[in-house]
Coordinates of C-alpha atoms in Angstrom, one line a residue:
Chain A
M22 CA 0.0 0.0 0.0
R23 CA 1.2 3.5 -0.8
S24 CA 1.6 5.4 2.4
G25 CA 2.8 8.7 0.9
D26 CA 4.7 10.4 -1.9
F27 CA 8.5 10.2 -1.4
K28 CA 10.4 12.0 -4.1
Q29 CA 14.2 11.8 -4.1
S30 CA 15.1 13.9 -7.1
Y31 CA 13.8 17.0 -8.7
G32 CA 12.9 15.2 -11.9
E33 CA 10.6 12.9 -10.0
L34 CA 8.9 15.9 -8.4
V35 CA 8.0 17.5 -11.7
A36 CA 7.2 14.3 -13.6
L37 CA 3.7 14.4 -15.3
T38 CA 2.7 11.5 -13.1
D39 CA 4.5 9.0 -11.0
S40 CA 1.9 6.3 -11.3
R41 CA 1.9 3.6 -14.1
P42 CA -1.9 3.0 -13.9
V43 CA -2.5 6.7 -14.8
W44 CA -0.4 6.3 -18.0
L45 CA -2.2 3.0 -18.7
W46 CA -5.7 4.5 -18.2
S47 CA -4.8 7.6 -20.2
A48 CA -3.6 5.3 -23.1
I49 CA -6.9 3.4 -22.9
L50 CA -8.8 6.6 -23.0
V51 CA -7.0 7.8 -26.1
V52 CA -7.6 4.5 -27.9
A53 CA -11.2 4.7 -26.9
L54 CA -11.4 8.3 -28.3
I55 CA -9.8 7.2 -31.5
A56 CA -12.3 4.4 -31.8
A57 CA -15.3 6.5 -30.8
P58 CA -16.1 8.1 -34.1
Y59 CA -16.6 4.6 -35.6
M60 CA -19.1 3.6 -32.9
L61 CA -21.0 6.8 -32.2
N62 CA -23.9 8.1 -34.3
S63 CA -23.4 11.6 -35.9
Y64 CA -25.4 13.3 -33.1
A65 CA -23.2 12.0 -30.4
L66 CA -20.2 12.6 -32.5
S67 CA -21.0 16.3 -32.8
F68 CA -20.8 16.6 -29.1
L69 CA -17.5 14.8 -29.0
I70 CA -16.1 17.2 -31.6
I71 CA -17.4 20.3 -29.7
I72 CA -15.9 18.9 -26.4
L73 CA -12.5 18.5 -28.1
I74 CA -12.6 22.0 -29.7
T75 CA -13.9 23.7 -26.5
G76 CA -11.3 21.8 -24.5
V77 CA -8.5 23.3 -26.6
G78 CA -10.0 26.8 -26.0
A79 CA -10.5 26.2 -22.3
L80 CA -6.9 25.0 -21.9
G81 CA -5.8 28.2 -23.7
L82 CA -7.7 30.4 -21.3
N83 CA -6.5 28.3 -18.4
I84 CA -2.9 29.4 -19.0
L85 CA -3.9 33.0 -18.7
T86 CA -6.7 32.9 -16.0
G87 CA -5.9 29.7 -14.3
Y88 CA -2.1 29.7 -14.1
T89 CA -1.3 33.4 -14.2
G90 CA -4.4 34.7 -12.6
L91 CA -5.2 37.4 -15.2
I92 CA -8.9 37.5 -15.7
S93 CA -9.9 37.7 -19.3
L94 CA -13.5 38.5 -20.3
G95 CA -12.6 38.9 -23.9
H96 CA -11.3 35.5 -24.9
V97 CA -13.9 35.2 -27.6
G98 CA -11.9 38.0 -29.3
F99 CA -8.9 35.7 -29.8
L100 CA -11.2 32.9 -30.8
V101 CA -12.7 35.0 -33.6
T102 CA -9.3 36.3 -34.7
G103 CA -8.0 32.8 -35.0
A104 CA -11.0 31.7 -37.0
Y105 CA -10.7 34.6 -39.4
A106 CA -7.0 34.2 -39.7
Y107 CA -7.6 30.6 -40.9
A108 CA -10.5 31.5 -43.1
V109 CA -8.7 34.4 -44.8
T110 CA -5.4 32.5 -45.5
V111 CA -7.0 29.2 -46.6
S112 CA -10.4 30.1 -48.1
K113 CA -9.5 33.5 -49.5
Y114 CA -5.9 33.2 -50.5
G115 CA -5.9 29.4 -51.1
M116 CA -2.9 28.6 -48.9
P117 CA -2.4 25.2 -47.5
P118 CA -4.3 24.5 -44.2
I119 CA -1.1 24.0 -42.3
V120 CA -0.2 27.6 -43.0
G121 CA -3.8 28.5 -42.0
F122 CA -3.4 26.8 -38.6
L123 CA -0.1 28.6 -38.1
A124 CA -1.7 31.9 -38.9
A125 CA -4.7 31.1 -36.6
G126 CA -2.2 30.8 -33.8
I127 CA 0.2 33.7 -34.7
V128 CA -2.4 36.4 -35.6
P129 CA -4.2 36.2 -32.2
A130 CA -0.8 36.0 -30.5
L131 CA 0.2 39.3 -32.1
A132 CA -3.2 40.7 -31.2
S133 CA -2.6 39.6 -27.7
L134 CA 0.5 41.7 -27.6
V135 CA -1.6 44.7 -28.3
V136 CA -4.1 43.9 -25.5
G137 CA -1.3 42.6 -23.2
A138 CA 0.8 45.7 -23.4
P139 CA -1.6 48.1 -21.7
S140 CA -2.7 45.3 -19.4
L141 CA 0.7 45.2 -17.8
R142 CA -0.2 48.4 -15.9
L143 CA -3.6 47.2 -15.0
K144 CA -4.8 45.0 -12.2
G145 CA -7.7 42.7 -11.6
L146 CA -11.0 44.2 -12.6
Y147 CA -9.5 47.0 -14.7
L148 CA -7.8 44.3 -16.7
A149 CA -11.0 42.2 -17.0
I150 CA -12.8 45.2 -18.5
T151 CA -9.9 46.0 -20.9
T152 CA -10.1 42.5 -22.3
L153 CA -13.9 42.9 -22.5
A154 CA -13.3 46.1 -24.5
F155 CA -10.8 44.3 -26.7
S156 CA -13.4 41.7 -27.8
F157 CA -15.8 44.4 -28.9
I158 CA -13.2 46.4 -30.7
I159 CA -11.9 43.3 -32.6
N160 CA -15.5 42.6 -33.8
T161 CA -15.8 46.1 -35.2
V162 CA -12.3 45.9 -36.8
I163 CA -13.4 42.6 -38.5
L164 CA -16.6 44.1 -39.7
E165 CA -14.9 47.2 -41.0
A166 CA -12.0 45.5 -42.8
R167 CA -14.3 44.3 -45.6
T168 CA -11.6 43.7 -48.2
L169 CA -10.0 41.1 -46.0
T170 CA -12.9 39.6 -44.1
N171 CA -16.0 40.2 -46.3
G172 CA -17.4 42.2 -43.4
A173 CA -20.8 41.0 -42.1
R174 CA -21.1 38.4 -44.9
G175 CA -18.5 36.1 -43.4
I176 CA -16.3 33.5 -45.1
S177 CA -17.2 29.9 -45.7
V178 CA -14.6 27.3 -44.8
Q179 CA -14.0 23.8 -46.2
R180 CA -12.7 20.9 -44.1
P181 CA -9.0 20.8 -44.6
E182 CA -6.7 18.4 -46.4
I183 CA -3.3 18.2 -44.8
F184 CA -0.4 16.3 -46.5
G185 CA -2.7 14.4 -48.8
V186 CA -5.0 13.3 -45.9
S187 CA -8.5 14.6 -46.2
F188 CA -10.3 15.5 -43.1
D189 CA -13.6 15.9 -44.8
S190 CA -15.6 13.2 -43.0
D191 CA -16.7 13.7 -39.4
T192 CA -14.6 10.7 -38.3
A193 CA -11.4 12.1 -39.8
F194 CA -12.2 15.6 -38.4
T195 CA -12.7 14.2 -35.0
H196 CA -9.3 12.6 -35.2
L197 CA -7.8 16.0 -36.2
C198 CA -9.5 17.7 -33.3
L199 CA -8.4 14.9 -31.0
G200 CA -4.8 15.4 -32.2
F201 CA -4.9 19.1 -31.5
A202 CA -6.5 18.5 -28.1
I203 CA -3.9 16.0 -27.0
V204 CA -1.0 18.2 -28.2
T205 CA -2.5 21.2 -26.3
L206 CA -3.0 19.2 -23.2
F207 CA 0.6 18.1 -23.2
A208 CA 1.8 21.5 -24.0
T209 CA -0.1 23.1 -21.1
L210 CA 0.9 20.4 -18.7
N211 CA 4.5 20.8 -19.7
I212 CA 4.3 24.6 -19.4
R213 CA 2.9 24.2 -15.9
R214 CA 5.8 22.1 -14.7
S215 CA 8.5 24.2 -16.3
R216 CA 10.3 27.3 -15.0
V217 CA 7.8 29.4 -16.9
G218 CA 4.8 27.7 -15.4
R219 CA 6.1 28.1 -11.9
A220 CA 6.7 31.8 -12.7
F221 CA 3.1 32.1 -13.8
V222 CA 1.8 30.5 -10.6
A223 CA 4.0 32.8 -8.5
I224 CA 2.6 35.8 -10.3
R225 CA -0.9 34.5 -9.7
D226 CA -0.4 33.9 -6.0
N227 CA 1.4 37.2 -5.2
D228 CA 2.8 39.3 -7.9
I229 CA 4.8 41.6 -5.6
A230 CA 6.5 38.6 -4.0
A231 CA 7.2 37.1 -7.4
R232 CA 8.8 40.3 -8.6
V233 CA 11.0 40.4 -5.5
M234 CA 12.2 36.9 -6.3
G235 CA 13.4 38.1 -9.7
I236 CA 10.5 37.2 -12.0
N237 CA 10.2 39.6 -14.8
L238 CA 6.5 40.5 -14.4
H239 CA 6.1 42.2 -17.8
A240 CA 7.8 39.5 -19.8
Y241 CA 5.9 36.6 -18.1
K242 CA 2.6 38.3 -18.2
L243 CA 3.0 39.0 -21.9
F244 CA 4.2 35.5 -22.5
A245 CA 1.0 34.2 -20.8
F246 CA -1.1 36.4 -23.0
V247 CA 0.7 35.2 -26.2
T248 CA 0.6 31.5 -25.4
S249 CA -3.0 31.7 -24.3
A250 CA -4.0 33.6 -27.4
F251 CA -2.1 31.2 -29.7
I252 CA -3.9 28.2 -28.3
T253 CA -7.3 29.9 -28.2
G254 CA -6.8 31.0 -31.8
I255 CA -6.2 27.5 -32.9
A256 CA -9.4 26.5 -31.1
G257 CA -11.1 29.3 -33.0
A258 CA -9.9 28.0 -36.3
L259 CA -11.1 24.5 -35.5
Y260 CA -14.5 25.9 -34.5
G261 CA -14.7 27.9 -37.7
I262 CA -14.0 24.7 -39.7
Y263 CA -16.6 22.8 -37.7
L264 CA -19.2 25.5 -38.4
S265 CA -17.9 25.6 -42.0
F266 CA -18.7 29.3 -41.9
V267 CA -16.8 32.1 -40.1
S268 CA -18.7 35.2 -39.1
V269 CA -18.8 37.6 -36.2
E270 CA -22.2 36.3 -35.2
G271 CA -20.8 32.8 -34.9
F272 CA -18.7 33.9 -32.0
P273 CA -21.1 35.6 -29.5
F274 CA -19.9 37.2 -26.2
L275 CA -21.6 34.3 -24.4
L276 CA -18.6 32.1 -25.4
S277 CA -16.3 34.2 -23.1
I278 CA -18.7 33.5 -20.2
E279 CA -18.9 29.8 -21.2
A280 CA -15.1 29.6 -21.1
L281 CA -14.9 31.2 -17.6
A282 CA -17.7 28.9 -16.5
I283 CA -15.7 25.9 -17.7
L284 CA -12.7 27.0 -15.7
I285 CA -14.7 27.6 -12.5
V286 CA -16.7 24.4 -12.8
G287 CA -13.6 22.4 -13.5
G288 CA -11.4 24.1 -10.9
L289 CA -9.3 27.1 -11.6
G290 CA -5.6 26.5 -12.5
S291 CA -5.7 22.9 -13.3
A292 CA -5.5 21.3 -16.8
L293 CA -7.5 18.3 -15.6
G294 CA -10.1 20.8 -14.3
A295 CA -10.3 22.5 -17.7
V296 CA -11.0 19.1 -19.3
L297 CA -13.6 18.0 -16.8
G298 CA -15.3 21.4 -16.9
T299 CA -15.4 21.3 -20.7
I300 CA -17.2 18.0 -20.6
L301 CA -19.7 19.1 -18.0
I302 CA -20.5 22.5 -19.6
V303 CA -20.8 21.1 -23.1
L304 CA -23.1 18.3 -22.1
L305 CA -25.1 20.3 -19.5
P306 CA -27.7 21.9 -21.8
E307 CA -28.3 18.5 -23.5
A308 CA -28.5 16.6 -20.2
T309 CA -30.9 19.2 -18.7
R310 CA -33.1 19.0 -21.8
F311 CA -33.1 15.2 -21.6
T312 CA -34.0 15.3 -17.9
F313 CA -36.9 17.7 -18.4
S314 CA -38.2 15.9 -21.4
L315 CA -38.7 12.9 -19.2
F316 CA -41.2 14.9 -17.2
S317 CA -43.3 16.5 -19.9
A318 CA -43.4 17.3 -23.6
Q319 CA -44.2 20.9 -22.8
M320 CA -40.8 21.4 -21.2
D321 CA -39.2 19.8 -24.3
A322 CA -41.0 22.5 -26.5
L323 CA -39.7 25.2 -24.2
F324 CA -36.2 24.0 -24.8
S325 CA -36.5 24.1 -28.5
T326 CA -37.9 27.7 -28.6
G327 CA -35.7 29.3 -25.9
A328 CA -32.7 27.1 -26.3
Q329 CA -30.1 29.9 -26.3
E330 CA -31.7 31.6 -23.3
L331 CA -31.9 28.4 -21.3
K332 CA -28.3 27.6 -22.1
S333 CA -27.1 30.9 -20.8
M334 CA -29.3 30.6 -17.7
L335 CA -27.8 27.2 -17.0
Y336 CA -24.2 28.7 -17.4
G337 CA -25.1 31.4 -14.9
L338 CA -26.6 29.0 -12.4
V339 CA -23.7 26.6 -12.7
I340 CA -21.2 29.5 -12.1
I341 CA -23.0 30.7 -9.0
L342 CA -23.7 27.3 -7.5
F343 CA -20.1 26.1 -8.0
L344 CA -18.6 29.3 -6.6
R345 CA -20.9 29.0 -3.6
F346 CA -20.7 25.3 -2.8
Q347 CA -17.6 23.9 -4.5
P348 CA -15.1 26.7 -5.2
R349 CA -12.4 24.3 -6.0
G350 CA -14.5 22.8 -8.8
L351 CA -14.8 19.3 -10.1
V352 CA -11.0 18.7 -9.5
G353 CA -11.4 19.6 -5.9
A354 CA -14.3 17.2 -5.6
W355 CA -12.3 14.5 -7.3
H356 CA -9.4 15.0 -5.0
D357 CA -11.7 14.8 -2.0
I358 CA -13.3 11.6 -3.2
R359 CA -9.9 10.0 -4.0
R360 CA -8.5 10.9 -0.6
T361 CA -11.5 9.4 1.1
W362 CA -11.3 6.3 -1.1
V363 CA -7.5 5.7 -0.4
N364 CA -7.6 6.5 3.3
W365 CA -10.9 4.9 4.3
P366 CA -11.8 4.0 7.0
L367 CA -9.3 6.6 8.4
R368 CA -10.0 10.3 8.0
Y369 CA -6.5 11.0 6.6
Chain B
M198 CA -22.2 73.6 -36.6
E199 CA -25.9 72.9 -35.9
Y200 CA -25.2 69.2 -36.6
L201 CA -22.3 69.3 -34.1
V202 CA -24.5 70.9 -31.4
Q203 CA -27.3 68.5 -32.0
L204 CA -24.8 65.6 -31.7
V205 CA -23.4 66.9 -28.5
I206 CA -26.8 67.4 -27.0
S207 CA -28.1 64.0 -27.8
G208 CA -24.7 62.7 -26.7
L209 CA -25.2 64.4 -23.3
A210 CA -28.6 62.9 -23.0
I211 CA -27.5 59.3 -23.6
G212 CA -24.3 60.0 -21.7
A213 CA -26.4 61.0 -18.7
I214 CA -28.0 57.5 -18.8
Y215 CA -24.6 55.9 -19.0
G216 CA -23.5 58.2 -16.2
L217 CA -26.4 57.0 -14.0
I218 CA -25.6 53.4 -14.6
A219 CA -21.9 54.1 -14.0
M220 CA -22.8 55.7 -10.7
G221 CA -24.6 52.5 -9.8
F222 CA -21.4 50.6 -10.5
A223 CA -19.5 53.1 -8.4
V224 CA -21.9 53.0 -5.4
I225 CA -21.5 49.2 -5.2
Y226 CA -17.7 49.4 -5.7
K227 CA -17.3 52.1 -3.2
S228 CA -19.1 50.3 -0.5
T229 CA -18.4 46.6 -1.1
G230 CA -15.3 46.6 -3.3
L231 CA -16.8 44.7 -6.1
V232 CA -17.8 45.4 -9.7
N233 CA -21.4 44.4 -10.4
F234 CA -21.5 43.0 -13.9
A235 CA -25.3 42.7 -13.6
Q236 CA -25.9 46.4 -13.5
G237 CA -27.1 46.7 -17.1
E238 CA -29.4 43.7 -16.5
M239 CA -30.8 45.3 -13.4
T240 CA -31.5 48.5 -15.4
M241 CA -33.3 46.4 -18.0
I242 CA -35.5 44.5 -15.5
V243 CA -36.6 47.7 -13.7
A244 CA -37.5 49.3 -17.1
Y245 CA -39.5 46.2 -17.9
V246 CA -41.3 46.4 -14.6
A247 CA -42.1 50.0 -15.2
W248 CA -43.5 49.2 -18.6
T249 CA -45.6 46.4 -17.1
I250 CA -47.0 48.8 -14.5
S251 CA -47.8 51.4 -17.2
T252 CA -49.7 49.0 -19.4
S253 CA -51.5 46.9 -16.7
I254 CA -52.1 49.3 -13.8
S255 CA -51.9 52.9 -14.7
G256 CA -50.0 55.1 -17.1
N257 CA -49.7 57.9 -14.5
V258 CA -46.1 59.1 -14.2
F259 CA -46.1 59.1 -10.4
V260 CA -47.6 55.7 -10.1
V261 CA -45.1 54.3 -12.5
A262 CA -42.1 56.1 -10.9
F263 CA -43.2 54.9 -7.4
G264 CA -43.7 51.4 -8.5
A265 CA -40.4 51.2 -10.4
I266 CA -38.5 52.6 -7.5
L267 CA -40.1 50.1 -5.1
A268 CA -39.4 47.2 -7.6
A269 CA -35.8 48.4 -7.9
I270 CA -35.3 48.4 -4.1
L271 CA -36.8 45.0 -3.8
L272 CA -34.7 43.6 -6.7
G273 CA -31.5 45.0 -5.1
L274 CA -32.3 43.6 -1.7
V275 CA -33.3 40.2 -3.1
I276 CA -30.1 39.9 -5.2
E277 CA -28.0 40.9 -2.3
R278 CA -29.6 38.5 0.1
I279 CA -29.8 35.4 -2.1
V280 CA -26.7 35.7 -4.2
I281 CA -24.2 38.2 -2.8
R282 CA -24.4 37.7 1.0
P283 CA -23.4 34.0 1.0
M284 CA -20.2 35.1 -0.8
L285 CA -19.2 37.5 2.0
G286 CA -15.6 36.9 2.9
E287 CA -14.8 35.0 -0.4
P288 CA -12.2 36.4 -2.7
V289 CA -13.2 39.3 -4.9
F290 CA -12.7 37.3 -8.1
A291 CA -15.3 34.7 -7.0
T292 CA -17.9 37.3 -6.1
V293 CA -17.4 39.2 -9.3
M294 CA -17.8 36.0 -11.2
V295 CA -21.0 35.4 -9.3
T296 CA -22.3 38.8 -10.6
I297 CA -21.4 37.7 -14.1
G298 CA -23.4 34.5 -13.6
L299 CA -26.3 36.6 -12.2
A300 CA -26.1 38.9 -15.3
V301 CA -26.4 36.0 -17.7
I302 CA -29.4 34.6 -15.7
L303 CA -31.2 38.0 -15.5
R304 CA -30.6 38.7 -19.2
S305 CA -32.2 35.4 -20.4
S306 CA -35.0 35.7 -17.9
I307 CA -36.4 38.6 -19.8
N308 CA -37.4 36.3 -22.7
F309 CA -39.3 34.0 -20.4
I310 CA -41.0 36.6 -18.2
W311 CA -41.8 39.1 -20.9
D312 CA -41.1 38.7 -24.6
A313 CA -38.5 39.3 -27.2
Y314 CA -40.1 42.3 -28.9
P315 CA -39.3 46.0 -28.3
H316 CA -41.9 48.1 -26.5
G317 CA -42.2 51.9 -26.0
L318 CA -42.9 53.2 -22.6
D319 CA -45.3 56.0 -23.2
L320 CA -46.2 58.0 -20.0
G321 CA -47.3 61.1 -21.9
V322 CA -44.2 63.0 -20.8
G323 CA -40.7 63.5 -21.9
R324 CA -41.4 63.4 -25.7
D325 CA -42.3 67.1 -26.2
I326 CA -39.6 69.1 -28.0
I327 CA -38.4 72.4 -26.7
R328 CA -36.7 74.6 -29.3
F329 CA -33.6 76.8 -28.6
G330 CA -33.2 78.6 -31.9
N331 CA -32.8 75.8 -34.4
I332 CA -31.9 73.2 -31.9
G333 CA -34.7 70.9 -30.6
V334 CA -34.3 69.2 -27.2
R335 CA -36.7 66.7 -25.8
T336 CA -37.9 67.4 -22.2
G337 CA -37.0 63.8 -21.3
Q338 CA -33.4 64.5 -22.3
I339 CA -33.3 67.6 -20.1
A340 CA -34.9 65.7 -17.2
V341 CA -32.3 62.9 -17.4
I342 CA -29.4 65.4 -17.4
A343 CA -30.9 67.2 -14.4
T344 CA -31.5 64.0 -12.5
L345 CA -27.9 62.9 -13.1
L346 CA -26.5 66.2 -11.8
F347 CA -28.8 66.1 -8.7
L348 CA -28.0 62.5 -7.9
L349 CA -24.3 63.1 -8.4
A350 CA -24.4 65.9 -5.9
A351 CA -26.6 64.0 -3.4
I352 CA -24.6 60.8 -3.4
W353 CA -21.2 62.6 -3.4
A354 CA -22.4 64.5 -0.3
F355 CA -23.7 61.3 1.2
F356 CA -20.4 59.5 1.0
R357 CA -18.4 62.5 2.1
Y358 CA -20.4 63.8 5.1
S359 CA -23.0 61.3 6.4
K360 CA -22.1 58.8 9.0
F361 CA -23.5 55.9 7.1
G362 CA -21.7 56.9 3.9
I363 CA -18.4 56.9 5.8
A364 CA -19.3 53.5 7.2
M365 CA -19.9 52.2 3.7
R366 CA -16.4 53.4 2.6
A367 CA -14.9 51.7 5.7
V368 CA -16.5 48.4 4.7
A369 CA -15.1 48.7 1.2
A370 CA -11.6 49.6 2.5
D371 CA -11.4 46.6 4.9
D372 CA -14.6 44.8 5.9
R373 CA -13.0 42.9 8.8
T374 CA -11.8 46.1 10.5
A375 CA -15.1 47.7 9.8
L376 CA -16.9 44.8 11.5
L377 CA -14.6 45.2 14.5
M378 CA -15.6 48.8 14.7
G379 CA -19.2 47.8 15.0
I380 CA -20.4 48.5 11.5
S381 CA -22.8 45.9 10.2
A382 CA -21.3 44.9 6.8
T383 CA -24.4 43.0 5.8
R384 CA -26.6 46.1 6.2
V385 CA -24.1 48.3 4.3
H386 CA -24.1 45.8 1.5
A387 CA -27.9 45.5 1.4
I388 CA -28.3 49.3 1.3
A389 CA -25.6 49.7 -1.3
W390 CA -27.3 47.1 -3.6
A391 CA -30.7 48.7 -3.1
A392 CA -29.4 52.2 -3.8
S393 CA -27.4 51.0 -6.8
S394 CA -30.5 49.2 -8.1
V395 CA -32.6 52.3 -7.7
I396 CA -30.1 54.4 -9.6
A397 CA -29.9 51.8 -12.3
G398 CA -33.7 51.7 -12.4
I399 CA -34.0 55.4 -12.8
A400 CA -31.6 55.2 -15.8
G401 CA -33.6 52.4 -17.2
V402 CA -36.9 54.2 -17.0
F403 CA -35.4 57.4 -18.6
F404 CA -34.0 55.2 -21.4
A405 CA -37.4 53.6 -21.9
I406 CA -39.1 56.9 -22.1
S407 CA -36.7 58.4 -24.7
Y408 CA -36.0 55.2 -26.6
D409 CA -37.6 51.7 -26.4
I410 CA -37.2 48.7 -24.1
S411 CA -36.0 45.5 -25.6
P412 CA -34.1 42.4 -24.5
A413 CA -30.9 44.0 -25.9
M414 CA -31.1 46.8 -23.3
F415 CA -28.6 45.1 -21.0
Q416 CA -25.9 46.4 -23.4
L417 CA -26.4 49.8 -21.7
G418 CA -24.4 48.2 -18.9
L419 CA -21.6 47.3 -21.2
K420 CA -21.6 50.9 -22.6
A421 CA -21.5 52.2 -19.0
F422 CA -18.4 50.3 -18.2
P423 CA -16.1 52.7 -20.1
A424 CA -17.8 55.5 -18.2
T425 CA -17.0 54.0 -14.8
I426 CA -13.5 53.1 -15.8
L427 CA -12.9 56.5 -17.3
G428 CA -13.9 58.1 -14.0
G429 CA -12.3 55.5 -11.8
L430 CA -14.2 52.7 -10.2
D431 CA -14.3 54.4 -6.9
A432 CA -15.1 57.9 -8.0
I433 CA -18.8 58.8 -7.9
L434 CA -18.4 62.2 -9.5
G435 CA -16.0 60.8 -12.0
S436 CA -18.3 58.1 -13.1
G437 CA -21.1 60.6 -13.8
L438 CA -18.8 62.9 -15.7
G439 CA -17.3 59.9 -17.5
G440 CA -20.7 58.9 -18.6
L441 CA -21.3 62.4 -20.2
L442 CA -17.9 62.2 -21.8
I443 CA -18.5 58.8 -23.3
G444 CA -21.9 59.8 -24.5
I445 CA -20.6 62.8 -26.4
T446 CA -17.6 60.9 -27.8
E447 CA -19.8 58.1 -29.0
N448 CA -22.2 60.4 -30.7
L449 CA -19.5 62.4 -32.4
A450 CA -17.8 59.2 -33.5
G451 CA -21.1 57.9 -34.8
G452 CA -21.9 61.2 -36.6
Y453 CA -18.5 61.8 -38.2
L454 CA -16.9 58.3 -38.5
G455 CA -19.7 55.9 -39.0
S456 CA -21.9 53.6 -37.0
G457 CA -19.3 51.0 -36.5
M458 CA -17.1 53.4 -34.6
K459 CA -20.0 54.6 -32.5
E460 CA -20.3 51.1 -30.9
V461 CA -16.7 50.9 -29.9
A462 CA -15.7 54.6 -29.4
G463 CA -16.1 54.3 -25.6
F464 CA -14.0 51.1 -25.5
V465 CA -11.2 52.6 -27.6
M466 CA -11.3 55.6 -25.3
I467 CA -10.9 53.6 -22.1
V468 CA -8.0 51.5 -23.5
V469 CA -6.2 54.7 -24.3
V470 CA -7.0 56.3 -21.0
L471 CA -6.0 53.2 -19.0
M472 CA -2.7 53.1 -20.7
I473 CA -1.9 56.6 -19.3
R474 CA -3.8 56.4 -16.0
P475 CA -4.4 52.8 -14.9
F476 CA -6.9 53.8 -12.2
G477 CA -9.0 56.1 -14.4
I478 CA -9.0 59.8 -14.5
F479 CA -10.5 60.5 -11.1
G480 CA -9.8 57.1 -9.5
E481 CA -7.5 56.8 -6.4
R482 CA -4.3 54.9 -6.9
D483 CA -4.2 51.7 -4.8
I484 CA -1.2 51.7 -2.6
E485 CA -0.1 48.1 -1.9
R486 CA 1.6 47.2 1.3
V487 CA 3.4 43.9 1.6

C-alpha cells in the first residue's frame, strides 16, 4: 500500500505523473477516443467534436486565467481572430491548411501583444474590463476590414486536407481535433511544470513577492497572453472549420462567459479541471433537456424555442452554484473523493 | 455647426443615462469593493417592470415612478440577500464571477417573463420638444441630465459627510476592521445594492421613455463600463462625468466616423485612458503594502 509520496530527485517531483496506472488508463482513454467516431452516431459525434474543440480553447484560457491569474472576459476575441486568420489564409488566398493553422495561432498571438501591453499596468478588474473592450473592438475591426474579411457576410470554410490526408468526413475531423486536443493538453501540462509555469503561478499567488524573487512580471505576463491567445486562436480555427462558416455572429460574447464557466466548474488553475469542466459544460444543456423531457413534452417544447436563453441561464446558475458550494471545482471534488477512497476508514 | 451641437446634446442625454448606470457601479464598488457586472441587466429589469405597470395598472407618471423605485429596491435587496451575501468573505474574483453569472441569468429571464419584442414606454411625458433657436431638445433629455446632476451631488455629499456613507467606505476599504468597529457589513451591502439598483432603475426608466425597451437593453451596462472606468471605479463624481464624456464621444464618432465606430468609441477611449492612467481619470491609486 502506498503510504505517501516520497520523491528523491527534482525530476521525479515535476514528472507528469508517478503512477503507471495513470499512464495506462490515459492510453486506454486515447484509444477509446480514436475508436469512438466509428461507434457513435453523428449526433453524439458532434458533441465529441465540440468537447474536443472547446477543450483546446479552455486549456488556452486556463494558461492566462488559471495559471497566471489574469482574468480575461474577452477571450472570444482571440477565438474569432483565429477563425478569421484561418479562413482568410485558406479560403480566400488558397494557402495550405497547415499555414492556415499557423496563422490562426500567430495572428491572435500578435493581437494579444496589443491587449497585453496596456494590461501590464492594469490589475484585476480593470484588466478584465480592458479585455472585454478588446473583444468588442476586434469585432468592429473585422466588420470594417471588408476587403480582407468580407465584413458581415462572413467567409465559408472547407474541411482541410493536410499532407494528402483529407479531413472531410466527421470521423477524420474528430481525429484531427483529438490530435490538437492531445498536443494542447501536453503543451499546457509541460508549461505548468517548467520554470515558466512556476513563474506564472508565482505571479498569480502574489505578484509583488514574485517580482521580489526576480521574476520579470512584464515578460511573463506578456508570455502568458501570447501563449493563451495562440492556443485559443487554434481552437477558433477548428471551431470555424466545424461550423464551416466564419462570421462575427458565430462567436457571440456568451462564449467568453462559457469559457470562464468551464474553468470555474472544473477548478481554476488545473488542466484536468479544464478538461472536466469542458465535458460538463458542453453536455449540461443537453443533459438538462433530456431530464426535463422525461417529465413533460411541454418542457421539451420550451427547450426548442428558448434554447439559447436556457443555455445561458444554465451557465449562470452553474457558475453561481459552484462558486458558492464547491469553489475548487470538479477537480477539488475529485481530490476529496480520491483521498476518502484511499484512506478509508481513516479520516487521513 | 448645428449638426455638431445636435450631436453633443443627444450625446449628453444618452451620456447621462450611462453616467447614472456608471454611478450604480461606483456605489457598489465604493461600499463593497466589487464590480457588479449585472448592473445593465438590473437596469433592464426595472425598465420592464415600469413598462408592465404602465400597461397593466396605470400610465400615470407618479404611479409608474413609485412602482419602479419600489421594484428596484426589492430587486437590489433580493439579489444581495440570495446571491451576494453568501459570498461575503470569499475572494473578490469569486464574487465578481457570481455577478457575471447573475447577469447572464437575468438577461435570459427577460425572454421568459416578458417577450423578445421591443416596446415603447409612453407616459405622456418627456417626448415634447423644446426649441432653442434651431436646436430641438426633448424634455426627457433635459430631465435625465438634471437627474444625473442632482443625484451626483446628493450621493457625493452622502459618501463625504453622512455617518452611514463613511461606514460604507470603511467596509469597502477593509470589511473585517469595519466589522470590529461595530459596522454591520451586511446592512451596508444591502443598502448599497438597493441604492445602486434604484439608480440603475432610474436610468432604465429614462432610457425607456426616450427610446424603447428590448431584451438587448442590457448592453447599456456594457456601454456604461467605459464611463465607470474612465472616471475611476471608486469615483462617484468621476463616473457621472465619465458617462457624459463617453456619450458625447460616442455620438461624435457615430456622426462623423460611421456607426461601427459609434459602438466601440467608448471602449477605444478607455483602452487609451487606462494606458496613461491605470486607475481612471478620477480614481484613487491603490497603494499596496506587503
